[in-house]
mmCIF file of C-alpha atoms in Angstrom:
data_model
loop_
_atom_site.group_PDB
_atom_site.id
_atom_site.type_symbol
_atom_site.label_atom_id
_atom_site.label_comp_id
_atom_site.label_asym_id
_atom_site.label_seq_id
_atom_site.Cartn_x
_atom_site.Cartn_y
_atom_site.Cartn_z
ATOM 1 C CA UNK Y 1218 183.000 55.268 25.853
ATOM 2 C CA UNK Y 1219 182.440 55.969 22.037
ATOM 3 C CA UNK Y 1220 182.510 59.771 21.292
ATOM 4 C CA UNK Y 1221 179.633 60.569 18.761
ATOM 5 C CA UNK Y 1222 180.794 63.225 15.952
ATOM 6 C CA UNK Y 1223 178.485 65.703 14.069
ATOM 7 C CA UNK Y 1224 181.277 65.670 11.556
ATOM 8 C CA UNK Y 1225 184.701 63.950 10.353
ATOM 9 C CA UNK Y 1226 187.437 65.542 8.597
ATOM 10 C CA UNK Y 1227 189.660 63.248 6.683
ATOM 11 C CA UNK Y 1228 192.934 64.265 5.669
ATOM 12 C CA UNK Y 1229 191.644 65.918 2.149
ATOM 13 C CA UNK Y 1230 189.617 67.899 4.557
ATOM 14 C CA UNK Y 1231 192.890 68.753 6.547
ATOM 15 C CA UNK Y 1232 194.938 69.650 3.937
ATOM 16 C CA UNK Y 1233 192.502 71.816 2.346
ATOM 17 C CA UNK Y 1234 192.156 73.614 5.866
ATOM 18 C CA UNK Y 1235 195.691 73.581 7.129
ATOM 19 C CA UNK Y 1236 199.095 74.795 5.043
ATOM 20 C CA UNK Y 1237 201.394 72.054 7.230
ATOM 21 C CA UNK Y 1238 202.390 69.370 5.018
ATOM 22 C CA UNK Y 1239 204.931 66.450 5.890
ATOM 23 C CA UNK Y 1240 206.638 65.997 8.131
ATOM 24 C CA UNK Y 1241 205.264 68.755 9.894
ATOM 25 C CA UNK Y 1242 201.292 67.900 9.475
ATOM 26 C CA UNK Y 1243 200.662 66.569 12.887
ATOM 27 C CA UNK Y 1244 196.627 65.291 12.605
ATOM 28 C CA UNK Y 1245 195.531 62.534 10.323
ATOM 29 C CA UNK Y 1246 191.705 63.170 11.228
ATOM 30 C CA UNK Y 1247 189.242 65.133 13.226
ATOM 31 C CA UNK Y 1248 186.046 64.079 14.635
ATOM 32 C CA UNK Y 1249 184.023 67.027 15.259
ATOM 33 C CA UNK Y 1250 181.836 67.013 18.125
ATOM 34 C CA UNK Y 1251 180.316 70.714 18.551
ATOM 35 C CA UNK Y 1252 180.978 72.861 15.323
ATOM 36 C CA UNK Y 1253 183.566 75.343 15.985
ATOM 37 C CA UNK Y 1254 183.660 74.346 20.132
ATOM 38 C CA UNK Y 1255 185.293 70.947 20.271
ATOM 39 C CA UNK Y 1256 187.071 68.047 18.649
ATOM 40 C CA UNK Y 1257 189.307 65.119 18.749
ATOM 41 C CA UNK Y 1258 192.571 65.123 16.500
ATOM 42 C CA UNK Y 1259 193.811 61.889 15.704
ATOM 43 C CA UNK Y 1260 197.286 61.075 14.789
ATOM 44 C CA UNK Y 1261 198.822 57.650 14.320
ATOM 45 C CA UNK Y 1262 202.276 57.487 15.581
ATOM 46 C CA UNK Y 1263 205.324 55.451 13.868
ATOM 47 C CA UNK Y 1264 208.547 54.511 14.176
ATOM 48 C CA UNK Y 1265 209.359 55.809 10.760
ATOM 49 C CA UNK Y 1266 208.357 59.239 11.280
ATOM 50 C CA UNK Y 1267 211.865 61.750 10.954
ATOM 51 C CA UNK Y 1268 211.571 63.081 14.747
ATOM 52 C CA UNK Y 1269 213.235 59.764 15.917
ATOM 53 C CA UNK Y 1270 216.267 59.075 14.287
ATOM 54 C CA UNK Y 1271 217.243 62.130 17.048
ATOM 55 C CA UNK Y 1272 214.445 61.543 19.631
ATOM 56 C CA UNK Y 1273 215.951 58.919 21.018
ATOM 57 C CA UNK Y 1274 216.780 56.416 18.125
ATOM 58 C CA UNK Y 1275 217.254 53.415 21.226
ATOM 59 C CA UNK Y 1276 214.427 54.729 22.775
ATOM 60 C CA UNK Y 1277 212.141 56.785 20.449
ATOM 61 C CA UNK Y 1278 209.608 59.038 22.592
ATOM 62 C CA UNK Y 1279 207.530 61.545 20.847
ATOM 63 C CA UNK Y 1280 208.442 65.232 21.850
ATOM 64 C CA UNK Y 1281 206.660 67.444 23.778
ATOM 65 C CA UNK Y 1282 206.503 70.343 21.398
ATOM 66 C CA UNK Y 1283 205.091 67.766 19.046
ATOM 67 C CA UNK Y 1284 202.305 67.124 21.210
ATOM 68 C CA UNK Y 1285 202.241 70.588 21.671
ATOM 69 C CA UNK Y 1286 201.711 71.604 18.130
ATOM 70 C CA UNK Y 1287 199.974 68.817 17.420
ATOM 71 C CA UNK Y 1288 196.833 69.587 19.716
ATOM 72 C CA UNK Y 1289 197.415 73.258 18.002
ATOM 73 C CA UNK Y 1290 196.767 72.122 14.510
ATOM 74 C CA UNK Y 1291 193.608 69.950 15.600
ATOM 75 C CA UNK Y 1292 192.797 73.504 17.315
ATOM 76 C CA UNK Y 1293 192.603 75.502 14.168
ATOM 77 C CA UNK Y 1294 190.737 72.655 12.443
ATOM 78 C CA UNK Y 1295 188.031 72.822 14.489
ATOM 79 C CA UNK Y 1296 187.888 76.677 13.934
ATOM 80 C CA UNK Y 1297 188.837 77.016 10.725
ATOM 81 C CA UNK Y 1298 186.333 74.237 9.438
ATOM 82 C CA UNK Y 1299 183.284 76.334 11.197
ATOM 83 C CA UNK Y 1300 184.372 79.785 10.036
ATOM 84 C CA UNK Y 1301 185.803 78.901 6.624
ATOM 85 C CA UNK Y 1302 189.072 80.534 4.674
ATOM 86 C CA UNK Y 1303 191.464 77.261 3.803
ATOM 87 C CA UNK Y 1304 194.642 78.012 3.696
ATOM 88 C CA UNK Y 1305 194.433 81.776 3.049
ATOM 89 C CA UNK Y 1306 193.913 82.519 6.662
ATOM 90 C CA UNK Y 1307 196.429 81.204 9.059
ATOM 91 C CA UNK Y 1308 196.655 80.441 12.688
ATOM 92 C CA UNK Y 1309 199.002 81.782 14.342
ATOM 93 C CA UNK Y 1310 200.201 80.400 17.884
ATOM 94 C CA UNK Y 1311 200.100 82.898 21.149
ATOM 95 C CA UNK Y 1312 200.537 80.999 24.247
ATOM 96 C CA UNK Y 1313 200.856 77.858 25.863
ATOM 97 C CA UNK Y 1314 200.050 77.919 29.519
ATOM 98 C CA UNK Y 1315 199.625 75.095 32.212
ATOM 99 C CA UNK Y 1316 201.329 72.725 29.965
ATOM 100 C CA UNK Y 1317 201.990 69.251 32.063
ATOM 101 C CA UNK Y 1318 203.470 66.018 30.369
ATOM 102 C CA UNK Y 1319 202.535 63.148 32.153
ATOM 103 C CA UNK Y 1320 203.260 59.614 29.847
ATOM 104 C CA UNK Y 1321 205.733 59.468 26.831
ATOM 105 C CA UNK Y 1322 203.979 58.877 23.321
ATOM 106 C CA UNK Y 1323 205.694 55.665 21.905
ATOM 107 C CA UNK Y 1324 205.958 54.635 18.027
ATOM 108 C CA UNK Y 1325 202.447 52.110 17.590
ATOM 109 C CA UNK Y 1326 200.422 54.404 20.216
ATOM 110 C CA UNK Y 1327 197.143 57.032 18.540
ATOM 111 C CA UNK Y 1328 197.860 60.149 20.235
ATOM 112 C CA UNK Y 1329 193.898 61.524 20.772
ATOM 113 C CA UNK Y 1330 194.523 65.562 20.960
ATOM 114 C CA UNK Y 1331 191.164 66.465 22.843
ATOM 115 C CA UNK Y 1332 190.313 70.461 22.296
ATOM 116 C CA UNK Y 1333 187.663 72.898 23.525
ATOM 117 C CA UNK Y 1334 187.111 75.802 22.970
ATOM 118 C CA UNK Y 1335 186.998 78.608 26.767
ATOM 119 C CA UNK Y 1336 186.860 81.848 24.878
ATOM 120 C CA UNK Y 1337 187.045 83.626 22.236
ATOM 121 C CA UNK Y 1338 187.559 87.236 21.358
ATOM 122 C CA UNK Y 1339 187.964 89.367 18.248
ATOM 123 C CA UNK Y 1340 190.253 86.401 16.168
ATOM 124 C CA UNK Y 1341 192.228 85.366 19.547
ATOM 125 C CA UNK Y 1342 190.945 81.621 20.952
ATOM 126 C CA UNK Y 1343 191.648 80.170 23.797
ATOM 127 C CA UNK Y 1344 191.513 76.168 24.027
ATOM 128 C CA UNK Y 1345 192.026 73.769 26.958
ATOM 129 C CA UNK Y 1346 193.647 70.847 25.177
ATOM 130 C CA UNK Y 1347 194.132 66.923 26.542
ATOM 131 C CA UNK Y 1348 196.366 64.588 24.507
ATOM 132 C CA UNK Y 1349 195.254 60.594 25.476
ATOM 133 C CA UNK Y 1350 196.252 56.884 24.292
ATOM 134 C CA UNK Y 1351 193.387 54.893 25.427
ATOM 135 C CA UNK Y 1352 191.805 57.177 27.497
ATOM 136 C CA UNK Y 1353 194.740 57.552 29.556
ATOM 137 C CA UNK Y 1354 195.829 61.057 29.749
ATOM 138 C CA UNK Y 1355 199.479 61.685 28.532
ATOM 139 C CA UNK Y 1356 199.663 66.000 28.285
ATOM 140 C CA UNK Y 1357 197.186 68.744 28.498
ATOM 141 C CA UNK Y 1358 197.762 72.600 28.545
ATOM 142 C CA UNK Y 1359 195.454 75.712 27.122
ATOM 143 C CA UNK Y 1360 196.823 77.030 23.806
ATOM 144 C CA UNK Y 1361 196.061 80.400 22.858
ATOM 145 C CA UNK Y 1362 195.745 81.488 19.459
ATOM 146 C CA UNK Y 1363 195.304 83.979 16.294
ATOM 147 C CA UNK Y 1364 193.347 83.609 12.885
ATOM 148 C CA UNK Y 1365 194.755 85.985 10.817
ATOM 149 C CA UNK Y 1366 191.499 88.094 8.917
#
């Protein structure tokens, strides 16, 4: 099924919003569904990328804290594109609870990092997060988070 998006940020967009830059930014592009709610991070995932050559160079997997921060930078894009403040206000990481890893990320897959948002309460959000290839789901967990004012 085809996810419709209100919005699409490209990686201008990204690196306007986000102070990561290689090889730490994570997200290539975001498809916004509800502004400031929910999105889908996409990132394209290759062999040549610098996690590999020790993660495991005859078998290269991506890692789970990867995936992890990953679906948190695709997270603060989706809040930080509704409430504004580029790269002067930073999210800040608070929690990671129920995380589960079910299917390895290989080099050649597009790791979809699925995010919505449960709460949120004086700067702190709270996101239940799905990373999928195909629509087969590979890790989830709820990330819990701070934008600095």
């Amino acid at each position: 099924m085809e996810q419709e998006f209100i919005k699409e940020l490209k990686i201008n967009d990204i690196l306007t919003l986000l102070p990561h830059r290689y090889p730490f930014l994570l997200v290539d592009k975001v498809g916004i569904i509800k502004e400031g709610e929910e999105g889908i991070g996409f990132k394209n995932i290759t062999v040549n990328e610098p996690q590999f050559t020790g993660h495991f160079p005859e078998n290269p997997i991506m890692p789970g804290v990867l995936i992890m921060e990953a679906m948190a930078q695709t997270c603060g894009l989706v809040v930080k594109d509704f409430v504004g403040g580029g790269n002067d206000k930073a999210v800040l990481f608070m929690g990671i609870d129920e995380a589960k890893f079910r299917k390895p990320f290989l080099p050649g897959d597009v790791m979809e990092m699925h995010v919505v948002k449960e709460k949120e309460c004086r700067g702190v959000y709270r996101f239940k997060c799905q990373a999928k290839c195909n629509g087969v789901l590979h890790a989830e967990a709820i990330l819990t988070a701070l934008m600095s004012r």
